[in-house]
Amino acid sequence: MFPTTETAADALSIRSLSKTFAGLTVLNDVSLTIAPGEVHALLGQNGSGKSTLIKCLAGVHRPDPGSSIQVNGRQLPQTFPPSESSRFGLAFVHQDLGLIGDMTVAENLAIGTGFERSGPLINWRSQKARAIEILDSFGLLISPNAFVRDLPVTARTLLAIARAFQPRREANATPLSVLILDEPTAALPDNDAELLFEAIARVTAAGVGVGYVTHRLEEVFRIANRASILRDGVLTGTFLVSEMTRRSLFTAIVGERAATELNTTDTNEKVQRKIGDAPQPVVLRAVELTGVRVRDASLTVKLGEILGIAGLAGSGRSELARLLFGSQKLTSGSRSINDIAIAPASPKAAMRAGIALVPEDRRRDGCILDMSIAENITLAKIRTTSIGFLNLSAEKTQVKQAISALDIRPRDPSRQLGTLSGGNQQKVVLAKWLARNPKLLILDEPVQGVDVGAKADIFALLREAAASGAAILVIDSDFDNLANLCDRVAILRNGQIVSELEGQRLTTENMSQATFGVDDETDLVSVDQFEEKP
Ligand SMILES: Nc1ncnc2c1ncn2[C@@H]1O[C@H](COP(=O)(O)OP(=O)(O)OP(=O)(O)O)[C@@H](O)[C@H]1O
Ligand SMILES: [Mg+2]
């Protein structure tokens, strides 16, 4: 149905695309096509060149000479401003979303497709009416006048998606031929991802070709017709998804040898964790935490333990993390580390007590993009050290260790963080907090945007951190991740912790049942039931 050879009717045809940054080849002679109506997945490990390829299509990067890109049979110029890409029938959702924080929602929607006009003037009223209509189609209830910098990450993602899908209004507008989405679901809850998949089905039915980057293999099987794999900037193959299994796709992405290694470490790890059953002291004790959505949440995390928080979007997971860390005000409740109470609503006090939070929104709160890898990793330490002198050589060693433990690429401590691939930026944020040896490490969506291979590395590292004396609390929308990583999982529903799962009962199915509120009373231990006992 979707030929692997090029035809004249391709929506997108890339031939011999190469891209070199200061002598370093990031894309090497890549050729690939997207047929009209096709969803073509672009897969590869962190740093393999997916986003760079997309930025070459979008006019953000200038491809090396000799490269050729055609949209609907029309050659793209060597250079053009990114704002012009819609004139060639292209639309994008970039990995960093490409929104402008200091502009409103309506203004951001107008970038690229133009403003509603009455003669020479912008017609703000119809501009806003149009914005509301587009936002509504993605279930987004936000004001067109809101500033984008004030929106939570899910809303920003949906806004960037809505912008890419919005109909072209101008009379002479080029119809959409190719839509490219770079990890659009990395920060999206499942129900919003469903809206996206429906929208994709609508545009492909109308003949649009879709390029889709993801690290979630289940999405590939769900929506993609073909998949192309990039490894170190080289396209290693294009496959019909219907002829692939999860295993063969995984192997194609990480390579034969790595796939075997990852398989064995994963099983070893599981066995190891079942052994250490000795009773451990409680590190975190949170008592009846109440915020805006979260009510009376009580939980403990023991030394060496990894506690997961499972919940649907809006159940209060990130708020719970902020209440624990003190970056959001507690209405009531208390928390202590090793039985020493922490002053309420102060991240400083929390950090002094040994709590670290890796936030969900790494671009806003997690890192500084124009500083180096080394500066970002040591940042959190420098800020909190009370001694005037910094031990630079010890820091250098630590940075080197972090780079190798998390396989951060490139392995150059002086590289500016903003030039790293998205997944590698996420690893730097993790390294920064692990370097502080926190007593309690809170992680909000820690493997967001991290590839299938690196995910296993990060989980191994977290298990190691727990085993060597930390308590860990993890929020992850992917229940498989929680089942894989955690010793125990607390279920958060409508701001309340309703039950806990551990041992045999800690399964993905039980988590989805419990978060949706269809838990079988005989199977799940209810915390409420516990507390009613005298
Ligand atoms: N502006 C730049 N200057 C120098 N190197 C860059 C620049 N942009 C990207 N690179 C390098 O190009 C390589 C590919 O990065 P890219 O962002 O395309 O990866 P990716 O496949 O999208 O990864 P991820 O899954 O983590 O998003 C990386 O090694 C990155 O460091
Ligand atoms: Mg990328």
XYZ file of C-alpha atoms and ligand atoms in Angstrom, residues 46-47 49-52 95 182-183 213 215 421-423, ligand 2:
15
model
C 18.281 10.310 21.622
C 20.609 12.377 19.495
C 19.149 13.313 14.311
C 15.327 13.240 14.184
C 14.743 16.831 15.281
C 17.619 18.083 13.158
C 9.860 19.144 20.078
C 8.139 15.820 16.860
C 7.277 13.842 20.018
C 8.498 11.169 15.881
C 9.796 7.070 21.640
C 18.912 16.619 21.666
C 15.756 16.749 23.800
C 16.315 13.387 25.456
Mg 14.450 15.392 19.100
